[in-house]
Coordinates of C-alpha atoms and ligand atoms in Angstrom, one line a residue:
X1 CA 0.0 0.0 0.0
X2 CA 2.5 2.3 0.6
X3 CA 3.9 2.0 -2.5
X4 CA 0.4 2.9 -4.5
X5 CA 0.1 5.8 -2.1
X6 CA 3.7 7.4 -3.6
X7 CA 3.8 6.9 -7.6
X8 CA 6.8 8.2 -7.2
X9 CA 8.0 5.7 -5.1
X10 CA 6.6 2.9 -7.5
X11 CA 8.7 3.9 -9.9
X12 CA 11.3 3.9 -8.4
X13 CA 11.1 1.2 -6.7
X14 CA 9.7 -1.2 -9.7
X15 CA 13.0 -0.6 -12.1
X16 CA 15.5 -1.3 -8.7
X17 CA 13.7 -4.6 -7.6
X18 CA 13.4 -5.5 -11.4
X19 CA 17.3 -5.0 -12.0
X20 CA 18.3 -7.1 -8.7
X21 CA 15.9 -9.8 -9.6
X22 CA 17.6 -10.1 -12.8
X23 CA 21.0 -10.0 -11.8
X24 CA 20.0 -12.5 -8.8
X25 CA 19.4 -14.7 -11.5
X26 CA 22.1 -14.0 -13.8
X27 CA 24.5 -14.6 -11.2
X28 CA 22.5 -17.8 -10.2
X29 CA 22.9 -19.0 -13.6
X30 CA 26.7 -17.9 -13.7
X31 CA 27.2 -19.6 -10.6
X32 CA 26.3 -23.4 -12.5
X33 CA 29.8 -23.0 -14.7
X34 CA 31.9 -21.0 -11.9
X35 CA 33.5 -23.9 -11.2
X36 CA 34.2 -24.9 -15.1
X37 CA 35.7 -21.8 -15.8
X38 CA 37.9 -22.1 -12.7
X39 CA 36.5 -19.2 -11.2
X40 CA 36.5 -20.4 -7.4
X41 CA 39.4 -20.2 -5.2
X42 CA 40.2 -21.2 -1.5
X43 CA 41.7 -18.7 0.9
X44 CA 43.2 -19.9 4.4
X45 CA 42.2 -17.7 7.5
X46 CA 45.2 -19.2 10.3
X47 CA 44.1 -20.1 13.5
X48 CA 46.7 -19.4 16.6
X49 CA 47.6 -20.5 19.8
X50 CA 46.6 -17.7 21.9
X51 CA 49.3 -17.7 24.1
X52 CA 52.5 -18.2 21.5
X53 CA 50.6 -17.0 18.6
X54 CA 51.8 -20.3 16.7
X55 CA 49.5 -21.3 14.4
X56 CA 47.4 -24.6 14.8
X57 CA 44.9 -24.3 12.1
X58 CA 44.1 -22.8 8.5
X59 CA 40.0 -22.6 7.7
X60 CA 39.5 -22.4 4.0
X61 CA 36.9 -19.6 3.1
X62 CA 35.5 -19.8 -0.2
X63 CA 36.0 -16.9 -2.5
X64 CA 34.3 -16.8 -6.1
X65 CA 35.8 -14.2 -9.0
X66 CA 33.2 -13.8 -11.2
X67 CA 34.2 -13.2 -14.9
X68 CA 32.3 -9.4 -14.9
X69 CA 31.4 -8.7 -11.2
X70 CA 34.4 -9.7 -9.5
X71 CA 34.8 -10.6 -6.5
X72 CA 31.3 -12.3 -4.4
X73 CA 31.5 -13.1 -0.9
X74 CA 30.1 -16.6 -0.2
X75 CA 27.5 -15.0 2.3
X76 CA 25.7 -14.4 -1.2
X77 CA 26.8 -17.1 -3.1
X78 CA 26.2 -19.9 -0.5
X79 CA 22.3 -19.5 -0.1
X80 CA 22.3 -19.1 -4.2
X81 CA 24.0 -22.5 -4.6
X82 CA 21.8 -24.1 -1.4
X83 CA 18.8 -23.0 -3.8
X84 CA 19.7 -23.9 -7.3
X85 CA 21.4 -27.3 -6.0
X86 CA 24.6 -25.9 -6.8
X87 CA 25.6 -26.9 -2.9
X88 CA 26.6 -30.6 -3.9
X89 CA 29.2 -29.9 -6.8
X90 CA 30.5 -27.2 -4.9
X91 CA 30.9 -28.6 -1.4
X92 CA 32.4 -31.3 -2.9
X93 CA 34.8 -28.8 -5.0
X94 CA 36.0 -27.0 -1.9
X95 CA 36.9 -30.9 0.3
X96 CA 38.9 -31.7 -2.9
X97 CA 41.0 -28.6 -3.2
X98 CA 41.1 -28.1 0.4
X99 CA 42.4 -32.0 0.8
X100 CA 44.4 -31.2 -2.6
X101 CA 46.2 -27.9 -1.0
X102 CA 47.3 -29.9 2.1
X103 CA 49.0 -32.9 0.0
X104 CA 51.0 -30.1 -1.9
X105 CA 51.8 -28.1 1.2
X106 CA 53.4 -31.7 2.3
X107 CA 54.9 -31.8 -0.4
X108 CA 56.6 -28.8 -0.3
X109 CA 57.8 -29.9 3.0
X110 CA 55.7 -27.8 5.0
X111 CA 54.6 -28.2 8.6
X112 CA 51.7 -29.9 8.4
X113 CA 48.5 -28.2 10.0
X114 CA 44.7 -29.3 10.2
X115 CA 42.7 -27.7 7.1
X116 CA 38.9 -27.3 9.0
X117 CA 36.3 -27.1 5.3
X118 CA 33.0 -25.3 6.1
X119 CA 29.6 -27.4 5.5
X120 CA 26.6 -26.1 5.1
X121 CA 22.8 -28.5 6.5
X122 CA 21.7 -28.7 3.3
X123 CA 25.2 -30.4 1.7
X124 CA 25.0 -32.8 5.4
X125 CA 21.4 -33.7 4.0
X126 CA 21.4 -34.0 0.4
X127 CA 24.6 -35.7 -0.3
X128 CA 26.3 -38.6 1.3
X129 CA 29.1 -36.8 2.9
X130 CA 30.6 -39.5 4.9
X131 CA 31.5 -41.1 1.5
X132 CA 32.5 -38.0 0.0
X133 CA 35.2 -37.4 2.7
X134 CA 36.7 -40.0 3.2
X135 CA 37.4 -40.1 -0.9
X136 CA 38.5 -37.4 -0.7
X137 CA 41.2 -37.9 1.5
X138 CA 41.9 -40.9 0.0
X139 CA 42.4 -39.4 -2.9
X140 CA 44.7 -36.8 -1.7
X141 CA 46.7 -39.4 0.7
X142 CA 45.8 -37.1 3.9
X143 CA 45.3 -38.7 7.2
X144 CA 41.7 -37.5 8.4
X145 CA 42.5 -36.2 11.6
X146 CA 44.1 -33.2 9.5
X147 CA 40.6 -32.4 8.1
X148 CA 38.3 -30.5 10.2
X149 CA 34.1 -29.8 9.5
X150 CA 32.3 -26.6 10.9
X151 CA 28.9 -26.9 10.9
X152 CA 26.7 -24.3 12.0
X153 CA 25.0 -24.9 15.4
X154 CA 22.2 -24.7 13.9
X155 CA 22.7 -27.5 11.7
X156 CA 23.7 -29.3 14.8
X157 CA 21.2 -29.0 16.7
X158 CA 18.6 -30.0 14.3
X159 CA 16.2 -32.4 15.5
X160 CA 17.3 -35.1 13.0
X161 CA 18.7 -38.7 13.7
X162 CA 19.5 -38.7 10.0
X163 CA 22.2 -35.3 10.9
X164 CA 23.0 -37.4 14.3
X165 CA 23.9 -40.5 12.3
X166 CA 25.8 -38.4 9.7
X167 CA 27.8 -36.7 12.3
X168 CA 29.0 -40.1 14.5
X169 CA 29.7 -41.6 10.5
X170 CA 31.8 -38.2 10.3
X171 CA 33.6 -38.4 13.3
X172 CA 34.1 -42.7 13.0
X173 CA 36.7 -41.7 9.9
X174 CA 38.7 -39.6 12.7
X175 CA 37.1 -36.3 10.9
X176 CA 37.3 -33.9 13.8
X177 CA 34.0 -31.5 14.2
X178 CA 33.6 -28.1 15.1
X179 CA 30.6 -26.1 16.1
X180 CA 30.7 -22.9 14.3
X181 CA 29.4 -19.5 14.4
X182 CA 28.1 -20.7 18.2
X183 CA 26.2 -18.3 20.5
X184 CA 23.8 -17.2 17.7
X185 CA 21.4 -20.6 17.9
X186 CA 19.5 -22.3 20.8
X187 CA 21.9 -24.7 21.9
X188 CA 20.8 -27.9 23.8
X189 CA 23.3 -28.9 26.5
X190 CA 22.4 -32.3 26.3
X191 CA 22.7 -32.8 22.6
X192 CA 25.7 -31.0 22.4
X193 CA 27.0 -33.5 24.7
X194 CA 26.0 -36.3 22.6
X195 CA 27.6 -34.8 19.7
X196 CA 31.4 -35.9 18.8
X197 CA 32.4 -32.3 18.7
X198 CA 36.1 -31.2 19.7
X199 CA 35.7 -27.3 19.3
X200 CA 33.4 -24.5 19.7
X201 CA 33.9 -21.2 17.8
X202 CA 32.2 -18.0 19.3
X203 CA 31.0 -16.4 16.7
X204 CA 32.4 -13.0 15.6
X205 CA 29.0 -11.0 16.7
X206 CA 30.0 -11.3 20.3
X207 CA 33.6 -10.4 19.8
X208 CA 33.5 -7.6 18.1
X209 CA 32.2 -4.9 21.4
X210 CA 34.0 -7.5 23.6
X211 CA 36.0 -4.3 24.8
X212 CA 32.9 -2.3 25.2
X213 CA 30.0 -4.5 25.7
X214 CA 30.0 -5.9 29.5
X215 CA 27.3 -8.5 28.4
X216 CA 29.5 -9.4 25.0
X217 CA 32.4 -10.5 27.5
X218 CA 30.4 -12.4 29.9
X219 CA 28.7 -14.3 26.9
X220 CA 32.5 -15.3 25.5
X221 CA 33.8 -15.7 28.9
X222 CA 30.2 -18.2 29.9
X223 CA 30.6 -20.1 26.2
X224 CA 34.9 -20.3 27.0
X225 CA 34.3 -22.1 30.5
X226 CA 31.1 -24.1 29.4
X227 CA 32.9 -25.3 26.8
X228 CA 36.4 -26.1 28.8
X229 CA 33.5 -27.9 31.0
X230 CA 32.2 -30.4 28.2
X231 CA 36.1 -31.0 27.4
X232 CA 35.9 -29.1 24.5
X233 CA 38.3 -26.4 23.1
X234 CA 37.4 -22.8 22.1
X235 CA 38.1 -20.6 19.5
X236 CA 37.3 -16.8 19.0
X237 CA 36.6 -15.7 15.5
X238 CA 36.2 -11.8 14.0
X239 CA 39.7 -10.9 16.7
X240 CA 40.5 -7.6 15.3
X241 CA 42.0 -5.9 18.1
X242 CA 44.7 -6.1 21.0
X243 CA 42.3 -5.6 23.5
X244 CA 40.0 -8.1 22.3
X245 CA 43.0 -10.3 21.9
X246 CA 43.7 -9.5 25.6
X247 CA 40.0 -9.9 27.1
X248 CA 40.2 -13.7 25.9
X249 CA 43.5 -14.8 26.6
X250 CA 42.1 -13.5 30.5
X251 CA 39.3 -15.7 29.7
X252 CA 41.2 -19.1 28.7
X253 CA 40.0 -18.8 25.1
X254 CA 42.5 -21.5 23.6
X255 CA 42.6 -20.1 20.0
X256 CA 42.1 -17.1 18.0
X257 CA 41.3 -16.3 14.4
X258 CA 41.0 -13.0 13.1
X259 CA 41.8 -10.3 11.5
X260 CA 44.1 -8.7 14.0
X261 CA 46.5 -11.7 13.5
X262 CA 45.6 -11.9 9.7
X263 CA 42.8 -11.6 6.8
X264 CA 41.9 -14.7 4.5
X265 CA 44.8 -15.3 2.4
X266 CA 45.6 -17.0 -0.9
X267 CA 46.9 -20.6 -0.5
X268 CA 51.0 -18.9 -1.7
X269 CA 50.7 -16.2 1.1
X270 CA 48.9 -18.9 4.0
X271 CA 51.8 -21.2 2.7
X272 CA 54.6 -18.3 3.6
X273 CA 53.0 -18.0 7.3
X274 CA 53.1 -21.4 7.6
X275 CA 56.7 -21.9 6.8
X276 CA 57.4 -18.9 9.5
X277 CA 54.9 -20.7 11.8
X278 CA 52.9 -18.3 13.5
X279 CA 51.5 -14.3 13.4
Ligands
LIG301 P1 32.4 -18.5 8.9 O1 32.6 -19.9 8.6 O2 31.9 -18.1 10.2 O3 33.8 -17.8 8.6 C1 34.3 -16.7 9.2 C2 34.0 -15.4 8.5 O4 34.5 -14.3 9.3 C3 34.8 -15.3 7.2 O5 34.0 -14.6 6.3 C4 36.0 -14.5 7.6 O6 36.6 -13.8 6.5 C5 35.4 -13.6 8.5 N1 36.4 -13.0 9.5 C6 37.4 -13.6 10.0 N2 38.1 -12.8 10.9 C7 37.4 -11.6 10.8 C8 37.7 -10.4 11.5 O7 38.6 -10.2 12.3 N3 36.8 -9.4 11.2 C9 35.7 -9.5 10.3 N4 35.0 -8.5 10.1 N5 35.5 -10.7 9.7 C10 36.4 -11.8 9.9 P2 33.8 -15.0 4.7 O8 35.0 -15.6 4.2 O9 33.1 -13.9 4.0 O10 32.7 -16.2 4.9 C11 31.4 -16.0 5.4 C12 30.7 -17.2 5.6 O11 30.5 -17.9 4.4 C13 31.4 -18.2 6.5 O12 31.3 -17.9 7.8 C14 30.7 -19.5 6.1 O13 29.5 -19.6 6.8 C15 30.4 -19.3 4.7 N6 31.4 -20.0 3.8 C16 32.6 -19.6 3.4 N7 33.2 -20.6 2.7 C17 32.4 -21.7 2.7 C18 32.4 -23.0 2.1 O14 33.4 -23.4 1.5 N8 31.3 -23.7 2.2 C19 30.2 -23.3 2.9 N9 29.1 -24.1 3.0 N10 30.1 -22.1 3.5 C20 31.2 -21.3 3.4
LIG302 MG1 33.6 -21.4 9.6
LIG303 MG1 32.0 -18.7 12.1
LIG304 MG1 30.2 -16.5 11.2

């Protein structure tokens, strides 16, 4: 209604919702050759000790160039590809090259390091991903324990003996599992228990006021010991600052990943700070 009240408005508005219709789909459509015309790429984010700053862990990010548009961040690209079934082929892109980049890091006689691949509920469901993984280490010669899944915790909580049976398959090929992005879902304690999870990773929406927001830091500092409680480790994503940095190291936050130690990087540049060790 408000829109027939204000012709002006529905003309403007018309053309605008028009042209990012169209260019939803064009890039939906684009997105079905992306990986054909070799237009997806992993970046490694390191994960460090926070304490020594070494570094314990890469996580690849997805990054798509696209021909024209350049460069689309998978929080778009993702949900296009969970709706136009684009999830399976490129899931199962990302565990290949991911698996791939840490057989040629061995080679290259670098210190090897646990690669953790991010899977979305809708790859867990649709495609048999037990299989999947362990083919692809296989494939690449890579002893599982150096591959690591984040699922969402919403996907793990999902009410599903299907997911539950997926996850112990998972974890029975000595995959390790992380919860990811945690703090933003309902979590039950007593699934979370069940699950063969090793980590938890707070995610970045309470870190980034953790020097200002009083409720923030007691949220990381509740998830930190809850999760040292359950036996798990902790990690702190979206660490951009020294202070930040500072408030979780107080807290017993085992790992940090972040900005402040360093951005996504190309598999060359993640392969320079490996050889050096940490950030
Ligand atoms: P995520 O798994 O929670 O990944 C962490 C995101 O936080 C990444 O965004 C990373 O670049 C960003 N980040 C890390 N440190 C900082 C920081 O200090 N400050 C800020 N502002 N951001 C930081 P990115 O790469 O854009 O990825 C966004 C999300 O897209 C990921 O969130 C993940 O859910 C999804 N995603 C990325 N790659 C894949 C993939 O291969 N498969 C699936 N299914 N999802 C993926
Ligand atoms: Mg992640
Ligand atoms: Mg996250
Ligand atoms: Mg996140």
């Amino acid at each position: 209604r408000a829109i027939q009240d204000n012709p002006n408005g529905y003309r403007f508005f018309a053309p605008t919702m028009d042209a990012e219709l169209a260019l939803r789909r064009r890039l939906e459509n684009d997105l079905r050759r992306a990986i054909q015309r070799e237009e997806l790429e992993l970046h490694y984010q390191p994960i460090v000790n926070t304490i020594d700053h070494r570094i314990i862990a890469f996580e690849a990010l997805l990054r798509w160039r696209h021909a024209s548009d350049g460069w689309i961040s998978p929080v778009e690209f993702i949900p296009m590809a969970e709706g136009n079934g684009m999830i399976g082929p490129i899931g199962e892109w990302v565990l290949r090259r991911a698996c791939q980049q840490m057989r040629d890091w061995d080679r290259q006689g670098i210190p090897p390091v646990p690669v953790a691949v991010n899977m979305s509920a809708l790859q867990l469901k649709r495609h048999d991903v037990p299989l999947l993984v362990r083919k692809m280490l296989t494939e690449a010669g890579i002893p599982s324990h150096r591959l690591e899944l984040e699922l969402t915790e919403t996907t793990v909580m999902e009410d599903a003996d299907a997911a539950q049976r997926i996850f112990s398959d998972i974890a029975g090929l000595g995959v390790k599992l992380a919860v990811d992005d945690f703090g933003t879902g309902y979590s039950s304690l007593a699934r979370l228990k069940r699950f063969p999870v090793g980590k938890l990773k707070i995610d970045r929406s309470f870190v980034g006021d953790l020097a200002e927001d009083e409720g923030d830091a007691a949220i990381a500092r509740a998830i930190i010991s809850m999760g040292h409680a359950m036996g798990l480790k902790v990690v702190a994503e979206g660490v951009e600052t020294a202070e930040q940095l500072a408030i979780l190291a107080d807290a017993g936050c085992d790992a940090i990943q972040g900005f402040f130690f360093s951005r996504p990087v190309p598999a060359d540049q993640a392969a320079e700070l490996l050889r050096r060790g940490f950030c």
